[in-house]
Amino acid sequence: MNATDHFKKVISHCKEYGYIFPSSEIYDGLSAVYDYGSYGVELKNNLKTYWWRAMVQMHENIVGLDSAIFMHPKIWKASGHVDAFNDPLIDNKDSKKRYRADVLIEEYLNKLDDKINKEVEKAAKRFGESFDVNMFRSTNPRVAEYAEKRRSVADRYVRAAETDNLAELKSIIEDCEIADPETGSRNWTDVRQFNLMFATQFGALAGSETEDAKVYLRPETAQGIFVNFLNVQKSTRQKIPFGIAQIGKAFRNEIIARQFIFRMREFEQMEMQFFVRPGSEMEWYKHWKETRMAWHRSIFPAARLRFHDHEKLAHYANAALDIEFDFPFGFKELEGIHSRTDFDLGNHQQLSGKKMQYFDPELNESYVPYVVETSVGVDRLFLAVVSSCLVDEKVPDAKGEDATRTVMKIPAFLAPIKAAILPLVNKEELTVEARAIFDRLKMVAQCQYDAKDAIGRRYRRQDAIGTPYCITVDFETLEDRCVTVRNRDTLQQERVAIDTLPAHLAALLAASC
Ligand code: GAP
């Protein structure tokens, strides 16, 4: 199955098996907004808990926060979002499709990278062991041509983006003959800026047209952390370096809202701001870059993850990179690591007139700390999990419609349902026993009882949901007080004594993380 078909299958599977539904579906949906179904919310909660444990529970010097979504409108002025949280949009006059001009150019640069890599791969095959990759890159005329083109376009792009030169962005698109990815048309409008924040009116001021009445739905959770930095530091008696972590909703009026839950208008972020001494930020930036990559590698194979340094830095950063994941539509940003300097705290100090300084007892001086941020989208993480774990595979020794199965191979510690308790048939002597086992195991983990349909169909359903263990109660159980535990991935079955089941399940789950 090719990547596009696989992606379509992921979307339909998520709907059929209660992971994700389009929002407001009976009214034909709401673009780029999704609801999480019963299994989806379990997976989402497990991802959030796994992150929280790694970031907060495992670090003495990181503490949590849950700040409000609504915040004083001046916060977004100080943070730069009112003036600079814009995307450059461009329309194709023929297809009437809307695109981000910066994304069109970055995709063009990625294509040049791909061309260079293909030349290198071809040559490596041709020359075998004697191949010197550095020598080839510096001497091959075709590679040199692509590399020069890439450098000159990237330089123009970074300059145009940094100076908000929208006319130059359009010129780059025209000069590089970038076409509408869906139709091939090159008939473009001018590039315009589009602010991504959603605004609404507040309380008694609603209806008034003044700017004062305007409040924004937060476009990132980070600002709630910045404005509470001293409250948290003082109440938890933290010393620098220390971090504040938060999980919460964020809202962006995205221009292109395609690719399922990859780019949503309402989404969830898991962010951590790490406050450090000025001058030490690059050391911590490196630390968090490695630490966060190691965390992702505890879920995904290393080959599906990579770093990507930003060509163009956000208005608040002096260094930034993405951890990218190999989604069905290619490598794209999963998490951002940013060195935000003292930009946010400094601006809040200036605009609020309140000191945002920390007194460092070791240096005996006060300063505005520098900040290194880690920021990962829960929904993107969710998409990375479901798209990499959903597989169709052959069942050994099976025939007919049983010869293949669809399995969601989510690691057991993240799986929505850890064990399904299944009476072999829907007969009272077995269902009573199975219910009693379910009542004991639900104290250990999220379990499900299911007695409907033939046992083979129930196994298939649990495979599709991603349940790592099926526990079957059969007639032998009534004699030997044992049940069959079926492993989703290996399909191996073992007999386990009912009395040891809670400890057995707990051990299996603990071993999976
Ligand atoms: N506080 C920094 C910040 O918000 P960002 O790179 O704009 O940085 C961080 O966003 C992460 O939030 C991204 O890596 C992505 O996982 C997630 N994210 C951003 N916009 C999103 C959207 N429209 N839909 C889903 N996730 C999004």
XYZ file of C-alpha atoms and ligand atoms in Angstrom:
540
model
C 0.000 0.000 0.000
C 1.470 3.403 -0.909
C 1.771 6.223 1.636
C -1.308 8.106 0.367
C -3.500 5.008 0.588
C -2.064 4.201 4.008
C -2.932 7.715 5.201
C -6.517 7.338 3.917
C -6.729 4.026 5.739
C -5.467 5.629 8.982
C -8.198 8.300 8.768
C -11.015 5.830 8.081
C -9.714 3.372 10.700
C -9.606 6.138 13.318
C -13.269 6.868 12.642
C -14.469 3.262 12.473
C -12.673 2.222 15.660
C -13.566 5.213 17.825
C -10.272 7.100 17.770
C -11.167 10.327 15.943
C -14.369 11.770 14.474
C -14.723 14.897 12.325
C -16.183 17.626 14.546
C -19.857 18.572 13.987
C -20.115 15.796 11.431
C -23.928 15.848 11.145
C -23.577 19.450 9.918
C -20.907 18.368 7.371
C -18.025 18.988 9.766
C -15.971 22.014 10.758
C -12.712 22.410 8.880
C -9.576 21.366 10.817
C -11.491 20.595 14.018
C -11.766 17.010 15.308
C -13.308 15.108 18.225
C -11.550 12.236 19.963
C -13.616 9.059 20.422
C -13.564 6.608 23.321
C -10.295 4.907 22.356
C -8.794 8.156 21.095
C -9.246 9.899 24.423
C -7.560 6.973 26.217
C -4.546 7.103 23.884
C -4.386 10.888 24.177
C -4.482 10.703 27.996
C -1.761 8.022 27.982
C 0.477 10.193 25.806
C -0.066 13.170 28.087
C 0.666 11.095 31.209
C 3.812 9.651 29.617
C 5.060 13.163 28.807
C 4.120 14.544 32.234
C 5.940 11.703 34.014
C 9.072 12.174 31.901
C 9.111 15.964 32.252
C 7.638 16.711 35.698
C 7.694 13.563 37.825
C 11.239 12.583 36.771
C 12.704 16.070 37.260
C 12.990 17.615 40.705
C 13.490 20.989 39.070
C 10.436 20.958 36.757
C 6.992 21.769 38.117
C 3.548 21.909 36.546
C 1.024 24.649 35.802
C -2.496 24.863 34.389
C -3.077 28.456 33.323
C -6.280 29.885 31.812
C -6.881 29.974 28.068
C -8.094 33.580 28.250
C -5.376 36.031 29.183
C -5.019 39.788 29.248
C -4.846 41.062 25.633
C -1.610 42.947 26.389
C 0.113 39.593 26.829
C -0.185 38.990 23.094
C 1.143 42.466 22.338
C 4.191 41.845 24.572
C 4.782 38.381 23.140
C 4.817 39.764 19.591
C 1.825 37.705 18.478
C -0.396 40.709 17.662
C 2.225 42.163 15.330
C 4.175 39.163 14.113
C 2.169 35.931 14.416
C 1.366 35.994 10.737
C 1.570 33.557 7.895
C 2.197 34.814 4.348
C -0.688 33.475 2.279
C -0.959 33.189 -1.485
C -3.894 32.066 -3.650
C -3.798 30.260 -6.918
C -6.092 32.173 -9.280
C -6.978 29.103 -11.353
C -7.534 26.451 -8.691
C -8.765 28.972 -6.052
C -6.644 27.019 -3.540
C -4.896 28.885 -0.747
C -1.312 28.142 0.325
C 1.346 29.431 2.689
C 4.009 31.088 0.554
C 6.754 30.100 3.023
C 5.663 26.441 2.916
C 5.700 26.401 -0.903
C 9.278 27.716 -0.863
C 10.434 25.353 1.920
C 8.970 22.400 0.014
C 10.886 23.553 -3.081
C 14.110 23.612 -0.985
C 13.326 20.105 0.330
C 12.959 18.895 -3.262
C 16.446 20.226 -4.064
C 17.760 18.358 -0.984
C 16.060 15.196 -2.234
C 17.667 15.589 -5.662
C 21.116 15.969 -4.074
C 20.543 12.925 -1.858
C 19.392 10.840 -4.840
C 22.583 11.676 -6.774
C 24.650 10.698 -3.716
C 22.724 7.412 -3.285
C 23.121 6.536 -6.977
C 26.870 7.226 -6.863
C 27.289 5.260 -3.616
C 25.729 2.229 -5.346
C 27.919 2.714 -8.423
C 31.241 3.096 -6.593
C 30.624 0.632 -3.751
C 33.052 0.584 -0.835
C 35.521 3.026 -2.382
C 32.871 5.795 -2.421
C 33.934 9.043 -0.722
C 30.732 10.971 -0.047
C 32.414 14.282 0.844
C 34.608 14.215 -2.244
C 31.566 13.418 -4.428
C 29.503 16.258 -2.918
C 32.259 18.789 -3.496
C 33.205 17.716 -7.035
C 30.123 16.372 -8.843
C 28.897 19.143 -11.227
C 25.185 18.232 -10.949
C 25.279 18.166 -7.141
C 27.188 21.470 -7.128
C 24.515 23.016 -9.379
C 21.661 21.880 -7.095
C 23.568 22.981 -3.975
C 24.257 26.445 -5.428
C 20.609 26.844 -6.438
C 19.513 25.783 -2.961
C 21.892 28.196 -1.262
C 20.814 31.175 -3.341
C 17.061 30.477 -2.925
C 17.455 29.800 0.815
C 19.386 33.083 1.264
C 16.731 35.073 -0.601
C 13.967 33.346 1.366
C 15.505 33.970 4.796
C 16.140 37.645 3.953
C 12.588 38.095 2.637
C 11.034 36.340 5.641
C 13.080 38.302 8.158
C 12.161 41.631 6.600
C 8.528 40.674 5.879
C 9.186 41.337 2.194
C 6.031 39.808 0.707
C 6.783 40.968 -2.861
C 10.128 39.131 -2.711
C 8.406 35.943 -1.505
C 6.187 36.106 -4.585
C 9.223 36.746 -6.820
C 10.955 33.653 -5.406
C 7.856 31.562 -6.170
C 7.766 32.921 -9.707
C 11.534 32.678 -10.334
C 11.624 29.075 -9.112
C 8.526 28.303 -11.201
C 6.787 26.837 -8.161
C 3.402 25.475 -9.209
C 0.175 24.718 -7.321
C 0.995 21.237 -5.903
C -2.500 20.005 -6.764
C -3.065 21.435 -10.244
C 0.326 22.542 -11.585
C -0.938 26.093 -12.254
C 1.514 28.986 -11.789
C -1.093 31.732 -11.839
C -0.561 33.275 -8.366
C -2.005 36.278 -6.515
C 0.232 38.604 -4.496
C 1.359 37.389 -1.058
C -0.576 38.809 1.922
C -0.039 38.596 5.685
C -2.666 36.796 7.725
C -2.750 36.886 11.561
C -3.377 33.434 13.003
C -4.974 34.411 16.323
C -8.676 33.919 16.985
C -10.241 36.908 18.720
C -13.477 37.224 20.667
C -15.171 39.786 22.940
C -15.092 39.666 26.710
C -17.967 39.818 29.276
C -19.695 43.155 29.766
C -17.549 44.680 27.072
C -18.927 42.303 24.441
C -20.607 44.177 21.620
C -18.316 47.150 22.062
C -16.108 47.613 19.032
C -13.113 48.888 21.017
C -9.784 47.068 20.960
C -9.949 46.892 24.797
C -12.858 44.458 24.640
C -10.911 42.080 22.435
C -9.490 38.903 23.941
C -7.655 36.152 22.097
C -7.833 32.409 22.317
C -4.225 31.601 23.201
C -2.159 30.464 20.198
C 0.427 28.798 22.486
C 0.364 27.719 26.143
C 3.832 29.195 26.760
C 2.659 32.716 27.642
C 0.660 31.397 30.624
C 3.959 30.034 31.922
C 5.890 33.278 31.348
C 3.421 35.527 33.131
C 3.284 33.091 36.094
C 7.038 32.573 36.222
C 7.609 34.390 39.533
C 4.406 33.043 41.161
C 5.563 29.501 40.439
C 9.214 30.102 41.327
C 8.354 31.657 44.685
C 5.590 29.206 45.653
C 7.693 26.138 44.804
C 11.021 27.645 45.981
C 12.752 26.627 42.745
C 16.250 27.821 41.933
C 17.534 28.475 38.435
C 17.900 26.344 36.343
C 14.307 25.129 36.641
C 11.352 24.445 34.369
C 7.582 24.930 34.269
C 5.512 22.434 32.280
C 1.983 22.781 31.006
C -0.460 20.778 28.883
C -3.355 22.643 27.338
C -5.399 23.749 24.353
C -4.139 26.272 21.831
C -5.969 27.838 18.880
C -4.731 29.034 15.493
C -6.688 30.150 12.469
C -4.517 28.060 10.140
C -4.562 29.000 6.458
C -4.065 25.516 5.165
C -6.030 23.060 7.186
C -5.328 19.759 5.502
C -3.609 16.558 6.562
C -6.150 15.435 9.166
C -5.035 16.216 12.741
C -1.570 17.410 11.664
C -2.668 21.034 11.334
C -5.748 21.865 13.376
C -7.458 25.087 14.380
C -7.997 23.809 17.941
C -5.222 21.570 19.265
C -3.309 20.669 22.375
C 0.291 21.436 23.291
C 2.677 20.032 25.895
C 5.170 22.775 26.590
C 8.016 23.233 29.030
C 9.862 26.492 29.571
C 13.280 26.016 31.173
C 14.629 29.142 32.907
C 18.417 29.476 32.869
C 21.220 31.946 33.529
C 21.881 34.266 30.570
C 24.835 32.871 28.651
C 24.098 29.223 29.532
C 21.176 28.871 27.115
C 23.092 27.111 24.314
C 24.270 24.404 26.709
C 20.655 23.804 27.838
C 19.373 24.010 24.264
C 21.715 21.107 23.412
C 20.650 19.229 26.546
C 16.937 19.485 25.754
C 17.495 18.681 22.084
C 19.084 15.331 23.047
C 16.706 14.611 25.934
C 13.577 15.149 23.881
C 14.896 13.077 20.964
C 15.638 10.229 23.411
C 12.034 10.472 24.667
C 10.609 10.165 21.152
C 12.927 7.225 20.458
C 11.370 5.438 23.431
C 8.137 5.367 21.369
C 9.234 5.336 17.710
C 12.037 3.666 15.686
C 15.029 6.026 15.351
C 14.801 5.964 11.524
C 11.414 7.730 11.636
C 12.798 10.728 13.530
C 15.257 13.437 12.573
C 16.373 16.944 13.532
C 15.718 19.927 11.308
C 17.420 23.266 12.065
C 15.218 26.262 11.254
C 16.135 28.278 8.152
C 14.171 31.219 9.496
C 14.006 31.910 13.234
C 10.711 32.860 14.905
C 10.501 36.410 16.214
C 11.431 35.282 19.749
C 14.285 32.795 19.143
C 18.094 32.887 18.818
C 18.258 29.170 17.978
C 15.529 26.741 16.962
C 15.077 23.253 15.590
C 12.317 20.769 14.997
C 12.200 17.116 15.818
C 10.582 15.794 12.654
C 8.619 12.578 12.244
C 8.225 10.515 9.097
C 4.445 11.011 8.649
C 2.612 9.349 5.710
C 3.064 12.657 3.838
C 6.826 12.886 4.587
C 9.080 14.189 7.377
C 7.330 17.068 9.184
C 7.589 18.903 12.507
C 6.503 16.960 15.576
C 8.177 19.039 18.291
C 9.914 22.406 18.405
C 12.933 23.221 20.606
C 13.554 26.957 20.858
C 16.067 29.114 22.658
C 13.772 32.079 23.405
C 16.382 34.298 25.093
C 14.827 36.826 27.529
C 12.468 38.011 24.778
C 9.182 37.112 26.486
C 10.039 37.901 30.117
C 11.803 41.116 29.048
C 8.822 42.310 27.013
C 6.328 41.446 29.774
C 8.489 43.367 32.233
C 8.473 46.378 29.919
C 4.772 46.377 29.053
C 3.388 45.459 32.505
C 5.850 47.622 34.447
C 6.302 44.639 36.841
C 9.748 43.177 37.524
C 10.279 39.749 35.944
C 13.676 39.260 37.550
C 15.094 36.392 39.513
C 17.505 36.927 42.398
C 20.332 34.430 41.995
C 21.708 33.731 45.485
C 24.890 32.139 44.106
C 25.766 35.178 41.990
C 24.186 37.603 44.462
C 22.515 39.454 41.576
C 19.132 39.794 39.882
C 18.509 39.192 36.204
C 15.794 38.346 33.681
C 16.372 34.621 32.990
C 16.853 33.186 29.518
C 14.470 30.453 28.407
C 14.823 27.200 26.487
C 11.483 25.790 25.387
C 10.344 22.313 24.378
C 6.947 22.239 22.684
C 5.203 19.187 21.282
C 1.677 18.901 19.895
C -0.400 16.143 21.494
C -2.396 15.687 18.291
C 0.710 15.390 16.099
C 2.140 12.865 18.527
C -1.157 10.986 18.326
C -1.009 11.029 14.510
C 2.607 9.794 14.608
C 1.538 6.883 16.839
C -1.527 5.781 14.866
C 0.068 6.238 11.444
C 3.184 4.260 12.389
C 1.386 1.546 14.356
C -1.448 0.661 11.967
C -0.403 -2.326 9.856
C -1.995 -4.975 7.656
C -0.217 -8.279 7.998
C -0.438 -11.939 7.039
C -1.548 -14.369 9.734
C 0.648 -17.488 9.683
C -1.226 -20.714 8.867
C -4.567 -18.931 8.384
C -6.818 -19.169 5.310
C -9.565 -17.143 3.594
C -10.598 -13.874 5.211
C -8.562 -14.790 8.309
C -5.326 -14.866 6.283
C -4.687 -11.150 6.864
C -5.433 -8.913 9.791
C -5.354 -5.188 10.559
C -3.475 -4.471 13.777
C -2.836 -1.263 15.676
C 0.550 -2.148 17.192
C 0.592 0.619 19.782
C 3.165 -0.048 22.546
C 1.270 -1.677 25.428
C 1.959 1.146 27.894
C 0.233 3.617 25.530
C -2.564 1.362 24.236
C -6.113 2.599 25.011
C -7.256 -0.786 26.335
C -4.631 -2.964 27.978
C -6.562 -6.232 28.127
C -9.853 -7.597 26.809
C -11.556 -10.273 28.879
C -13.448 -12.628 26.602
C -15.617 -15.626 27.534
C -15.072 -18.197 24.761
C -18.837 -18.360 24.224
C -21.680 -16.329 25.654
C -22.782 -18.957 28.207
C -23.460 -18.150 31.831
C -20.871 -20.461 33.414
C -18.156 -18.686 31.385
C -19.544 -15.139 31.510
C -19.794 -15.180 35.314
C -16.146 -16.231 35.566
C -15.039 -13.709 32.895
C -16.907 -10.858 34.616
C -15.240 -11.719 37.937
C -11.811 -11.587 36.234
C -12.717 -8.264 34.565
C -13.706 -6.824 37.977
C -10.288 -7.757 39.381
C -8.223 -6.610 36.393
C -9.958 -3.247 36.005
C -8.258 -2.302 39.286
C -4.883 -2.827 37.547
C -5.445 -1.236 34.125
C -8.021 -0.068 31.557
C -9.752 -3.308 30.502
C -12.739 -4.253 28.409
C -15.258 -7.081 28.730
C -16.694 -8.432 25.477
C -18.936 -11.469 24.986
C -20.555 -10.596 21.640
C -19.732 -12.435 18.357
C -17.489 -15.430 17.647
C -14.133 -15.452 19.426
C -12.163 -15.000 16.157
C -14.081 -11.823 15.318
C -13.535 -10.477 18.817
C -9.779 -11.092 18.499
C -9.770 -9.210 15.181
C -11.687 -6.311 16.716
C -9.254 -6.057 19.636
C -6.321 -6.175 17.154
C -7.884 -3.275 15.251
C -8.344 -1.288 18.482
C -4.770 -2.115 19.496
C -5.419 -4.133 22.676
C -2.111 -5.862 23.504
C -3.602 -8.767 25.499
C -6.768 -10.842 25.093
C -7.676 -13.031 28.045
C -9.988 -15.880 27.139
C -12.070 -17.840 29.613
C -12.925 -21.323 28.282
C -14.480 -24.493 29.653
C -11.066 -25.734 30.839
C -10.865 -22.617 33.009
C -13.656 -24.030 35.162
C -11.463 -27.090 35.804
C -7.880 -25.763 35.986
C -8.532 -22.127 37.132
C -6.317 -20.902 34.247
C -7.059 -18.623 31.286
C -5.444 -18.141 27.871
C -3.509 -14.887 27.426
C -3.042 -14.010 23.726
C -0.299 -11.594 22.719
C -1.493 -9.169 19.986
C 1.876 -8.903 18.232
C 3.285 -12.449 18.410
C -0.116 -14.192 18.440
C 1.365 -16.535 21.027
C -0.940 -17.872 23.693
C -0.033 -18.933 27.212
C -2.052 -20.415 30.064
C -1.948 -18.271 33.186
C -3.479 -19.023 36.604
C -6.373 -16.671 37.424
C -4.890 -15.898 40.842
C -1.672 -14.576 39.311
C -3.384 -12.578 36.518
C -3.304 -9.095 38.136
C 0.441 -9.365 38.853
C 1.049 -10.963 35.444
C -0.719 -8.137 33.571
C 1.017 -5.468 35.669
C 4.408 -7.050 34.881
C 3.658 -7.230 31.140
C 2.662 -3.557 31.068
C 5.651 -2.451 33.131
C 7.986 -4.347 30.785
C 6.540 -2.527 27.755
C 7.775 0.948 28.709
N 5.395 27.871 22.073
C 6.082 27.564 20.869
C 5.198 27.095 19.807
O 3.990 27.149 19.918
P 5.211 25.978 17.448
O 6.359 25.344 16.699
O 4.388 26.985 16.748
O 5.877 26.585 18.749
C 4.770 23.807 18.811
O 4.259 24.832 17.984
C 4.151 22.475 18.467
O 2.723 22.583 18.519
C 4.453 21.984 17.058
O 5.680 21.297 16.997
C 3.278 21.071 16.774
O 3.522 19.783 17.307
C 2.152 21.727 17.543
N 1.298 22.524 16.643
C 1.508 23.795 16.216
N 0.512 24.199 15.425
C -0.351 23.165 15.337
C -1.597 22.961 14.651
N -2.161 23.913 13.936
N -2.227 21.753 14.779
C -1.672 20.783 15.532
N -0.511 20.920 16.201
C 0.149 22.087 16.110
